[in-house]
mmCIF file of C-alpha atoms and ligand atoms in Angstrom:
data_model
loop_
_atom_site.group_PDB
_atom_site.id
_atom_site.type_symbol
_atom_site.label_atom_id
_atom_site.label_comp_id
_atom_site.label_asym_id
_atom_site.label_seq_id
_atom_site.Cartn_x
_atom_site.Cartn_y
_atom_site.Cartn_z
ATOM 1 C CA UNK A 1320 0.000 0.000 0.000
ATOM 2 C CA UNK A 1321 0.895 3.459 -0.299
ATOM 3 C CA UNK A 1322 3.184 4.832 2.185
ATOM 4 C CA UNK A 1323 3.682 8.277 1.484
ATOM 5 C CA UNK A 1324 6.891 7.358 -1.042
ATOM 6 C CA UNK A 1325 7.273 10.332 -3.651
ATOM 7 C CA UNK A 1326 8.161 8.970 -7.097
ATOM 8 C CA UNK A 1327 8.106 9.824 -10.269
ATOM 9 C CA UNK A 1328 5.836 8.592 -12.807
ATOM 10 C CA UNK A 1329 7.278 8.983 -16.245
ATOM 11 C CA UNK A 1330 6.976 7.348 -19.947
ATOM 12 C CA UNK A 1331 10.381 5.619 -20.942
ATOM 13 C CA UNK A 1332 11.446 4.304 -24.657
ATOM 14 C CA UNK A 1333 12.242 0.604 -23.815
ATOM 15 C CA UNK A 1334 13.399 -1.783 -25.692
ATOM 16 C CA UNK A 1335 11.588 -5.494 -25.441
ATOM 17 C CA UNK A 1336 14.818 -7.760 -25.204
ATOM 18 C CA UNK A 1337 12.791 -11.211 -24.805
ATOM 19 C CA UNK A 1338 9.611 -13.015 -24.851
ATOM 20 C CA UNK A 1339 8.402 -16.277 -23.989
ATOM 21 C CA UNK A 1340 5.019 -17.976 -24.947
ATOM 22 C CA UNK A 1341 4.016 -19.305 -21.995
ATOM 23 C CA UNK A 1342 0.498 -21.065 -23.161
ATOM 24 C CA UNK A 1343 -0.917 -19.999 -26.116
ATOM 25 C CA UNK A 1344 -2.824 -16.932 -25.002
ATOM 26 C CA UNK A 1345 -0.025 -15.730 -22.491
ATOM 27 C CA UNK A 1346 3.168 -14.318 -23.088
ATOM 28 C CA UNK A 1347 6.046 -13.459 -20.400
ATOM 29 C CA UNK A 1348 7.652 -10.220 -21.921
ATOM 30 C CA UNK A 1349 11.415 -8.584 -20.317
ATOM 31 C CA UNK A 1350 11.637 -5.044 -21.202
ATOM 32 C CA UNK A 1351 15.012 -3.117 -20.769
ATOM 33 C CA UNK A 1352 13.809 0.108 -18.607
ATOM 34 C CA UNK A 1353 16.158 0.744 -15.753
ATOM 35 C CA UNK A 1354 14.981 4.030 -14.450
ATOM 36 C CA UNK A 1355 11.587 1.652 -13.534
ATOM 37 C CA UNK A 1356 13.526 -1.401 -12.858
ATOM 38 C CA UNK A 1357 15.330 0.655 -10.135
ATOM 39 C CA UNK A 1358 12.214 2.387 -8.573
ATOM 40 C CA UNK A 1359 9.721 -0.796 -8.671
ATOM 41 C CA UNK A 1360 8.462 -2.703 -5.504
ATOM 42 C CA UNK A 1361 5.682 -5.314 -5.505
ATOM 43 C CA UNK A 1362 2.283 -4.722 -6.200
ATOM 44 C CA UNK A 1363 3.507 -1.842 -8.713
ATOM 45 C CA UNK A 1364 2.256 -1.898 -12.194
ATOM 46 C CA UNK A 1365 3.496 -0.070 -15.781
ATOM 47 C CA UNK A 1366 1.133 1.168 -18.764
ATOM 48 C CA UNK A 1367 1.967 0.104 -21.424
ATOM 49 C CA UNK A 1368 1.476 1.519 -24.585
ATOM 50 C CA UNK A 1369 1.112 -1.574 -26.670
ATOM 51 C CA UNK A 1370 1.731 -0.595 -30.241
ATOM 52 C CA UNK A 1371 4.075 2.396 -31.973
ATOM 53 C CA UNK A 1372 0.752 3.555 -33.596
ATOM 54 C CA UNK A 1373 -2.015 5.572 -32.359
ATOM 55 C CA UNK A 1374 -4.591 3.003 -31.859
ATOM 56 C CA UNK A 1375 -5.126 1.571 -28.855
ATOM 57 C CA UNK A 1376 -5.435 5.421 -27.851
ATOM 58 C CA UNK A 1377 -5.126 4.193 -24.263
ATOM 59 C CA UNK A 1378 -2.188 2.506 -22.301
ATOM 60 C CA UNK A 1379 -3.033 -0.423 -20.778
ATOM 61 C CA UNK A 1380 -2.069 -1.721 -17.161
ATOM 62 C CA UNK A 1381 -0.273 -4.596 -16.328
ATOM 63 C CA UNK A 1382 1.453 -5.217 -12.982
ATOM 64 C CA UNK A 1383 4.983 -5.925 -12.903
ATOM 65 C CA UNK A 1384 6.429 -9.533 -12.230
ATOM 66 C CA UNK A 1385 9.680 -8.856 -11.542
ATOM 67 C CA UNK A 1386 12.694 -6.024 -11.505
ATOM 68 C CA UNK A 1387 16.029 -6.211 -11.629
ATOM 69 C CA UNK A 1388 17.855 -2.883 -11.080
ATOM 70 C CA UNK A 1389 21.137 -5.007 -11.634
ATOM 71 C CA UNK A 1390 20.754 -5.832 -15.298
ATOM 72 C CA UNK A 1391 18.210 -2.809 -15.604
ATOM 73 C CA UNK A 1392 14.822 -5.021 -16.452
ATOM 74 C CA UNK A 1393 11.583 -5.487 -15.505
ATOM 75 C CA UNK A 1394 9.432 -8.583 -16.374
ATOM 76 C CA UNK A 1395 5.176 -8.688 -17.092
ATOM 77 C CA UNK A 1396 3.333 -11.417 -17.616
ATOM 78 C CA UNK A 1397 -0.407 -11.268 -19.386
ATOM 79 C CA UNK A 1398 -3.148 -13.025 -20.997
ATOM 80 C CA UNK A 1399 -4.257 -11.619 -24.405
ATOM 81 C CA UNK A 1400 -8.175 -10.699 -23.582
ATOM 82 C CA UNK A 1401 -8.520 -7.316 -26.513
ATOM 83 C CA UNK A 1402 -6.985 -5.507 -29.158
ATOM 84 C CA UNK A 1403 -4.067 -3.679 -26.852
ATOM 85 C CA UNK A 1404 -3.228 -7.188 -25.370
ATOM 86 C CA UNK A 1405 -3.186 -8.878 -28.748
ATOM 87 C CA UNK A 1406 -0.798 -5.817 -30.294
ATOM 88 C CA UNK A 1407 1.426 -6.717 -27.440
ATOM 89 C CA UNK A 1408 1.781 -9.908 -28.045
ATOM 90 C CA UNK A 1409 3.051 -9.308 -31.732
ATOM 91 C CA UNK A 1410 5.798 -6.886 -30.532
ATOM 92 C CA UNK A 1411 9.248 -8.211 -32.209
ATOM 93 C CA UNK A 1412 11.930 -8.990 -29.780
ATOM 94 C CA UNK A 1413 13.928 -5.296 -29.954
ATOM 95 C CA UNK A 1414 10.743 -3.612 -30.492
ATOM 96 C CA UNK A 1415 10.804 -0.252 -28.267
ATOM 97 C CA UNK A 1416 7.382 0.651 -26.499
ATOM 98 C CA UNK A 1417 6.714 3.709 -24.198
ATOM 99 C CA UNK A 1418 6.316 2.028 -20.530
ATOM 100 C CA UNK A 1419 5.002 4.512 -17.615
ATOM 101 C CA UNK A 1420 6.164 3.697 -14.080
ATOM 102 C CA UNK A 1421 6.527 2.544 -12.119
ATOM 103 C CA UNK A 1422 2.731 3.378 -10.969
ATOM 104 C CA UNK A 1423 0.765 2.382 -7.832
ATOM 105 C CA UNK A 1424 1.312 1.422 -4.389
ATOM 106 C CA UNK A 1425 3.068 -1.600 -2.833
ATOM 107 C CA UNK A 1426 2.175 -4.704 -1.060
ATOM 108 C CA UNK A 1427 3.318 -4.326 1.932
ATOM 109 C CA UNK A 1428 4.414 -3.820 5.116
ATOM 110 C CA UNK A 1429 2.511 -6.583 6.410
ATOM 111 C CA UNK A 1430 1.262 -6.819 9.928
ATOM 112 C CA UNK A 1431 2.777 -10.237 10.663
ATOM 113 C CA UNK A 1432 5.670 -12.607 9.640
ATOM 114 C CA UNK A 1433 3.461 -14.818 7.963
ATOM 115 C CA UNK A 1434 2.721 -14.140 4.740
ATOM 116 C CA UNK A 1435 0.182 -16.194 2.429
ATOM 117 C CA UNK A 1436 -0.509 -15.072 -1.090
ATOM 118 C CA UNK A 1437 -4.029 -15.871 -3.233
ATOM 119 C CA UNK A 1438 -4.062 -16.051 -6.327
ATOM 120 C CA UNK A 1439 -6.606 -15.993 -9.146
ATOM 121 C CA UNK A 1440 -5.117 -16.901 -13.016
ATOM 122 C CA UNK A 1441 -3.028 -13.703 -13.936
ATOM 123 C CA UNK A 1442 -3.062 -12.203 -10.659
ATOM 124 C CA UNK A 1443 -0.441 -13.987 -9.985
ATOM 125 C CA UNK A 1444 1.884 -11.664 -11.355
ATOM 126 C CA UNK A 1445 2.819 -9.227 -8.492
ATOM 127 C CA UNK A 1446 2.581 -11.615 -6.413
ATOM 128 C CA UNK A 1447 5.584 -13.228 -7.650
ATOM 129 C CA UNK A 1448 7.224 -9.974 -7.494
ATOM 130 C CA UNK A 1449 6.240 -10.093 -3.774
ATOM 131 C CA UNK A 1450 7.678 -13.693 -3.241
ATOM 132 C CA UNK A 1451 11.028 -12.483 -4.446
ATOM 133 C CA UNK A 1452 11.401 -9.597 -2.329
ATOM 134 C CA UNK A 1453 10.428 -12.172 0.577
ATOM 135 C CA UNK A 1454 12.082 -15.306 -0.487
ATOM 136 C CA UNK A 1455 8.916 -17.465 -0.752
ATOM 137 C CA UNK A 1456 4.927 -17.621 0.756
ATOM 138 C CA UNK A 1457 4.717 -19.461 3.703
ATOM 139 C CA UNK A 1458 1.697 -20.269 1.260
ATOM 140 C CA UNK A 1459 0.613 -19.856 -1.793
ATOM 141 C CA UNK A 1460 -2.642 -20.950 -3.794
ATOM 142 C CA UNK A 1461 -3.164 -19.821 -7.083
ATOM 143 C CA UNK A 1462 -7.181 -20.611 -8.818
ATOM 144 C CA UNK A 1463 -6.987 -21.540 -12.750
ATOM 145 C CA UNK A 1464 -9.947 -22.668 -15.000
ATOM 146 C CA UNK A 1465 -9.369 -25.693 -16.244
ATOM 147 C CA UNK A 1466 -6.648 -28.480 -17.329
ATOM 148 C CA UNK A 1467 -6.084 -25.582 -20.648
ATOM 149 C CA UNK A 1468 -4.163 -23.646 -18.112
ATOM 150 C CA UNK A 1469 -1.711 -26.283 -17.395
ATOM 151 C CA UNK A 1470 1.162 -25.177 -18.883
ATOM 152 C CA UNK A 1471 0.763 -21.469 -17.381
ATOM 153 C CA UNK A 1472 0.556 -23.768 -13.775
ATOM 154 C CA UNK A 1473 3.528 -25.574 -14.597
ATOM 155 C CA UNK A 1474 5.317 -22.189 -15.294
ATOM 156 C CA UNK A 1475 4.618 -20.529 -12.471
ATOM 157 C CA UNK A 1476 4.987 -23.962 -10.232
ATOM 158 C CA UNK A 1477 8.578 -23.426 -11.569
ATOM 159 C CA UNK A 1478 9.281 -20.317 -9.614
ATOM 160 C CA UNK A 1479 6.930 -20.496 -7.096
ATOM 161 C CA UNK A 1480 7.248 -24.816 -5.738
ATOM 162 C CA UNK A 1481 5.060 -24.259 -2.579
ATOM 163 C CA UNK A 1482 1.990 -23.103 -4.957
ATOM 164 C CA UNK A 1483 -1.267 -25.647 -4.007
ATOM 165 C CA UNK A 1484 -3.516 -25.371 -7.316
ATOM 166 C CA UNK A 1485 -7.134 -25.392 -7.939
ATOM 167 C CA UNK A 1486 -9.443 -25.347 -10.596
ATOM 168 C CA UNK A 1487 -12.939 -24.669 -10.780
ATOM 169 C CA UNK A 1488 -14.114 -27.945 -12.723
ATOM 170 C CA UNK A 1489 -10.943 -30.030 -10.908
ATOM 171 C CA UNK A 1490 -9.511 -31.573 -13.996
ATOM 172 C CA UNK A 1491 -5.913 -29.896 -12.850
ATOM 173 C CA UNK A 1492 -4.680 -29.928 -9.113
ATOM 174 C CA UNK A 1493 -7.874 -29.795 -6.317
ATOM 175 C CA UNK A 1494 -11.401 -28.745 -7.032
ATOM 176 C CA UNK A 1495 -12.499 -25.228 -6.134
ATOM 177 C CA UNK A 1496 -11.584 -21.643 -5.893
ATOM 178 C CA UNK A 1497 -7.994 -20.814 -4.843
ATOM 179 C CA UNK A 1498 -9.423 -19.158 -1.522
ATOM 180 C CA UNK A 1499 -10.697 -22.709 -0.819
ATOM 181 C CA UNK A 1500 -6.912 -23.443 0.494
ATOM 182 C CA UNK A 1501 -7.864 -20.724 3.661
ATOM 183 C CA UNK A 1502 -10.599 -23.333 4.384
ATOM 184 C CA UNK A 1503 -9.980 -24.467 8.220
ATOM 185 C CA UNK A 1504 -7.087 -22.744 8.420
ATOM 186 C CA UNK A 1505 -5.886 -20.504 11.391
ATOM 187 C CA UNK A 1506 -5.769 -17.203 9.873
ATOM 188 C CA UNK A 1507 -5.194 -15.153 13.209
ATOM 189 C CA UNK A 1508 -1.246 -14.765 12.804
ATOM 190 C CA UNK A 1509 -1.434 -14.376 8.782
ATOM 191 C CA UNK A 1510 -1.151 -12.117 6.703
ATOM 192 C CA UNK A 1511 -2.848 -12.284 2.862
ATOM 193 C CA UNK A 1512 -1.849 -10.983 0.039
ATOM 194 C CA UNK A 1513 -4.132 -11.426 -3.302
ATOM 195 C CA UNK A 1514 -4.439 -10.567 -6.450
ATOM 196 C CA UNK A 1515 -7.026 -11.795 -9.111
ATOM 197 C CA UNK A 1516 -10.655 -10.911 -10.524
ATOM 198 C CA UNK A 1517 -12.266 -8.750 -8.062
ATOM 199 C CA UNK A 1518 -15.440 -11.287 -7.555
ATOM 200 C CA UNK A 1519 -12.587 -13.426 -6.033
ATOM 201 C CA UNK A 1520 -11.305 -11.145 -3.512
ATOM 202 C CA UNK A 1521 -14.676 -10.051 -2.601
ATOM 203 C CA UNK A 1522 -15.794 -13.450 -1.772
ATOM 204 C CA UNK A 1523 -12.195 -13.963 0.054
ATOM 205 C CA UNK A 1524 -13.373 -10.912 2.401
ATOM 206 C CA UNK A 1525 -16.674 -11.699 2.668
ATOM 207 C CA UNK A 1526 -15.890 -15.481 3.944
ATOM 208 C CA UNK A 1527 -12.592 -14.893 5.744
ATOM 209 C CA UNK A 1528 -12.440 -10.968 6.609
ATOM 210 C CA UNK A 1529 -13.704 -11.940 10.465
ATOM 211 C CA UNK A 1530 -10.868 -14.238 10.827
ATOM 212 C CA UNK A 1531 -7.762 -12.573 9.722
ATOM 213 C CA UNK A 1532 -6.938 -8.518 10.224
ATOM 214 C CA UNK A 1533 -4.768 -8.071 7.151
ATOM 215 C CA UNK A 1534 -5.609 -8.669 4.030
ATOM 216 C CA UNK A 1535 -4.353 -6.768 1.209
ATOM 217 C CA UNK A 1536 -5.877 -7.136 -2.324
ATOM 218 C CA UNK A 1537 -4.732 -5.522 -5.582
ATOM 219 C CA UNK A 1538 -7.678 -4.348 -7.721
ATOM 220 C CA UNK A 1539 -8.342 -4.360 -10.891
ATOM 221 C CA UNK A 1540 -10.437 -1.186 -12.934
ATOM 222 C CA UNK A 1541 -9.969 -0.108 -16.133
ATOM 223 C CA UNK A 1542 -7.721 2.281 -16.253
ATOM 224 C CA UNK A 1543 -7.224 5.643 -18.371
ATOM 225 C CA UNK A 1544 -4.081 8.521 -17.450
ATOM 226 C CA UNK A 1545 -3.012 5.851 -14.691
ATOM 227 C CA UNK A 1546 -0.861 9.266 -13.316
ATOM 228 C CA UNK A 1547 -4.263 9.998 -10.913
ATOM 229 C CA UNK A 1548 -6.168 12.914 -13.229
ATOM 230 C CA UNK A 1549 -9.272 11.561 -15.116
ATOM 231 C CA UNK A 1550 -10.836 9.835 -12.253
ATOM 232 C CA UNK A 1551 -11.372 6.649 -14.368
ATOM 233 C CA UNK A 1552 -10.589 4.434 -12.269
ATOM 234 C CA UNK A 1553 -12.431 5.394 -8.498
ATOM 235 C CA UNK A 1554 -13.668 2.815 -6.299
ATOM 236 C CA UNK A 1555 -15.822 3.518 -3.127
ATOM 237 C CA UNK A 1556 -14.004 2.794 0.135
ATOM 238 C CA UNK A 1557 -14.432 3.668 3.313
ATOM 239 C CA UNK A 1558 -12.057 6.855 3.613
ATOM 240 C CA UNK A 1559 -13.840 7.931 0.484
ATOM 241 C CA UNK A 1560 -13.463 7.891 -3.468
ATOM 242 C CA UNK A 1561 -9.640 6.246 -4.048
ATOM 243 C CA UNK A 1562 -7.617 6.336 -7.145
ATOM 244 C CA UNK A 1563 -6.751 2.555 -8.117
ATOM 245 C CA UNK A 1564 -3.812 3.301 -9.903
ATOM 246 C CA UNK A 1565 -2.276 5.951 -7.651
ATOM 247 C CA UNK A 1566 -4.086 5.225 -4.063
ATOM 248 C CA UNK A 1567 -4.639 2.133 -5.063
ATOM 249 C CA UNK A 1568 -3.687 -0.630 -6.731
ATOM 250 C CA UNK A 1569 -3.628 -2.481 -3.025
ATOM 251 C CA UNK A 1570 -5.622 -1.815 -0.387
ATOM 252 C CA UNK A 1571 -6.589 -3.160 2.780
ATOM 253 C CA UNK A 1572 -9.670 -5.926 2.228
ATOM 254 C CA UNK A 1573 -12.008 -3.977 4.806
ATOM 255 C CA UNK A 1574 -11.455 -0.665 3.385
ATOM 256 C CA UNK A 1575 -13.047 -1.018 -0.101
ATOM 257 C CA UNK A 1576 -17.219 -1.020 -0.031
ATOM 258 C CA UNK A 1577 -17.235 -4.690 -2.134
ATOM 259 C CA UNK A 1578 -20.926 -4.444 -2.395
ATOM 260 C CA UNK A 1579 -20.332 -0.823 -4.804
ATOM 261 C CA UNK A 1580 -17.177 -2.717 -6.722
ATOM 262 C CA UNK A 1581 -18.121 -3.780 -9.991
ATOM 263 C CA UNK A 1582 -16.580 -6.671 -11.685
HETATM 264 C C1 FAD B 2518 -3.389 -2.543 -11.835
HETATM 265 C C2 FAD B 2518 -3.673 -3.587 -12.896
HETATM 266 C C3 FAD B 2518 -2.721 -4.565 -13.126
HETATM 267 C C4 FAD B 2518 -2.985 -5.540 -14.106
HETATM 268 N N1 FAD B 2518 -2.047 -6.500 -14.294
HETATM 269 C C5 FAD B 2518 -2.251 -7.452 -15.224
HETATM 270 C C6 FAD B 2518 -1.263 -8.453 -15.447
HETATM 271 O O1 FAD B 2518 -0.200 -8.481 -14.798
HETATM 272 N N2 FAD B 2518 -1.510 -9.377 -16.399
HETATM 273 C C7 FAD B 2518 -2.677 -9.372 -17.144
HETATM 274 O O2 FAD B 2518 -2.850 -10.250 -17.986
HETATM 275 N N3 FAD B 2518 -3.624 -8.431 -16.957
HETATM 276 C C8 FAD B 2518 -3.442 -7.469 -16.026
HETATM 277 N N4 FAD B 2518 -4.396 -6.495 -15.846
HETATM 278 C C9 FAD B 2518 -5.577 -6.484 -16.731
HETATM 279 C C10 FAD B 2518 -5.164 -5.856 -18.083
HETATM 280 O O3 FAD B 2518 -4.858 -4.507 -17.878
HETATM 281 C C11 FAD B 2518 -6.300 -5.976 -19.113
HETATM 282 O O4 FAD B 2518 -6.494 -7.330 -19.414
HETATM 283 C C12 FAD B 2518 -5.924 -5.213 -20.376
HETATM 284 O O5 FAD B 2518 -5.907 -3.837 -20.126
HETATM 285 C C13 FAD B 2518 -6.921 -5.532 -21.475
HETATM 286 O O6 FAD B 2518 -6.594 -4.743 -22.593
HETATM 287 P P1 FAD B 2518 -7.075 -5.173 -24.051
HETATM 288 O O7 FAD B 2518 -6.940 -3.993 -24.935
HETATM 289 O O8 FAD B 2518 -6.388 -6.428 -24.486
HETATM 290 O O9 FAD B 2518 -8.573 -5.570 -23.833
HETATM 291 P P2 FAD B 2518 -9.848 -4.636 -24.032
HETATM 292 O O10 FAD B 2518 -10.264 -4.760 -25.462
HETATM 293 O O11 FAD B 2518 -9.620 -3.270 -23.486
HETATM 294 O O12 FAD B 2518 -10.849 -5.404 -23.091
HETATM 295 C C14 FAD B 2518 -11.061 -6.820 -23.230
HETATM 296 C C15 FAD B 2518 -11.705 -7.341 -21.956
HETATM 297 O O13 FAD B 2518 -10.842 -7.126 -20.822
HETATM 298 C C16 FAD B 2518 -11.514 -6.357 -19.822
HETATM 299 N N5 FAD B 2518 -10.563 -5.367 -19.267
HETATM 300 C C17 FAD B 2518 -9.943 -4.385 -19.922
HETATM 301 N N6 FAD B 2518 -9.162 -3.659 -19.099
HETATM 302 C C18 FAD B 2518 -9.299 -4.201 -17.884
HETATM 303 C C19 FAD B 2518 -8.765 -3.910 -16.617
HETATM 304 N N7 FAD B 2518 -7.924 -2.890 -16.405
HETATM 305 N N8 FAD B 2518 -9.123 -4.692 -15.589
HETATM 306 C C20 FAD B 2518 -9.976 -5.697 -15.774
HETATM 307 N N9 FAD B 2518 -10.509 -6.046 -16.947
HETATM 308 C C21 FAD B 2518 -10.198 -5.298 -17.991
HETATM 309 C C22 FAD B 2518 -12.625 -5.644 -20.567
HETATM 310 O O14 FAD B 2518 -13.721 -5.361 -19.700
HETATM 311 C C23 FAD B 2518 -13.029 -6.646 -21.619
HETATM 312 O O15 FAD B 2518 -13.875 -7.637 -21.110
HETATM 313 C C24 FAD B 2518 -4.190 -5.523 -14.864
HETATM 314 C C25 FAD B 2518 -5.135 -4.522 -14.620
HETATM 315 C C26 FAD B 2518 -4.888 -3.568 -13.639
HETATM 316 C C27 FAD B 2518 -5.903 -2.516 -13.391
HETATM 317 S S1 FES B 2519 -6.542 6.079 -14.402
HETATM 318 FE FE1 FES B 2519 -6.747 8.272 -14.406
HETATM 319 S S2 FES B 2519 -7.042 8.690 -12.295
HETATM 320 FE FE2 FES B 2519 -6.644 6.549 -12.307
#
């Protein structure tokens, strides 16, 4: 979360130095951008501005899955779901792309040692950002479809070996939702950290907000300057109106009004 840290947002040239296809509708991209791979702490995300043309007129968001202020890189990972995420997945290795960032608030600090992550499909990106920074989850359970997301499990069971998976019809790892691994768990001395569709994290609160007293959930909103000035992307909490991309994108679970949060 945000913690009063002034830095700048700005729009860099960088080059796209490699790119993996990780399943066939999602693609691991390394950009070379040191000023953002310097700056960047989990639960930040860049906007991207997918194609050299003018159309998509609008960057799009994607959080960022890992920095390196050593070689001067930072990593995304995302599904193609539209025209901007499509473009991106064209780019040419060497391609260069105007990246903002790094934008957003952190996860982070967290009220205990513990820390578990949740996990729905892509939202596992940040939080693998996070798990660097910390060495690994004490847990970590990440939600998928079905068996067509295996090789996108396998990938991220590669850097991540404590994940538990689930899938909603059970034809890959256990049956259910990934907040079904909370189920019967002691939750008093945890904290949670989860990113994924916002349906997810709502039911997460709703079911296990009583037991555990931090819980800290990136959002997701369509998103338009991303630099805080259009107002595209509020969300009702309880301190008021909040910015996703510059109060946001993590908040604390009981802050946000779920019941006003659109999908
Ligand atoms: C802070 C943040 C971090 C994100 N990080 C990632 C990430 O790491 N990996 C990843 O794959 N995706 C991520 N997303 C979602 C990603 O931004 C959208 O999938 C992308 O903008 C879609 O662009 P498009 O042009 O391909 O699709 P569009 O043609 O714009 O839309 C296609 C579909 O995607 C939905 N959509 C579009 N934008 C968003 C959005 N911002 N949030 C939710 N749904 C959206 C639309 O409602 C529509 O159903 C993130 C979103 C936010 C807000
Ligand atoms: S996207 Fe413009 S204020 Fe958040």
């Amino acid at each position: 979360m945000n913690e009063g840290e002034f830095r700048l947002i700005r729009d860099y040239d960088s080059r796209l130095l490699a790119k993996e296809q990780v399943a066939p509708d999602i693609w691991h991209l390394t950009f070379a951008c040191p000023e953002i791979a310097e700056n960047a702490r989990p639960g930040n995300f860049v906007l991207l501005k997918t194609a050299s043309g003018s159309a998509p007129l609008l960057r799009r968001p994607l959080g960022i899955l890992d920095a390196d202020p050593e070689k001067g890189t930072i990593e995304t990972l995302f599904r193609v779901v539209g025209q901007g995420t499509a473009l991106l997945a064209q780019a040419a290795p060497e391609t260069s792309l105007s990246v903002r960032g790094p934008v957003g608030g952190q996860f982070g600090p967290f009220r205990h040692e513990k820390v578990w992550a949740v996990a729905g499909t892509l939202g596992i990106a940040p939080l693998l950002f996070l798990r660097r920074r910390l060495n690994a989850f004490d847990r970590l359970f990440l939600g998928v479809g079905n068996a067509l997301w295996r090789s996108f499990a396998d990938w991220v069971r590669a850097r991540a070996p404590e994940m538990v998976l689930y899938s909603d019809d059970g034809s890959i790892g256990r049956k259910g939702f990934s907040i079904a691994g909370l189920e019967g768990q002691d939750l008093s001395g945890v904290s949670l950290a989860c990113c994924g569709p916002n349906p997810m994290m709502k039911a997460l609160y709703e079911q296990y907000g009583s037991q555990c007293d931090d819980i800290q959930v990136s959002l997701e909103r369509r998103m338009g300057c991303g630099m805080g000035g259009c107002f595209g992307c509020v969300v009702d909490t309880t301190t008021g109106r909040r910015r996703v991309c510059i109060d946001g994108p993590v908040f604390q679970a009981r802050e946000v009004k779920w019941d006003e949060l659109h999908p």
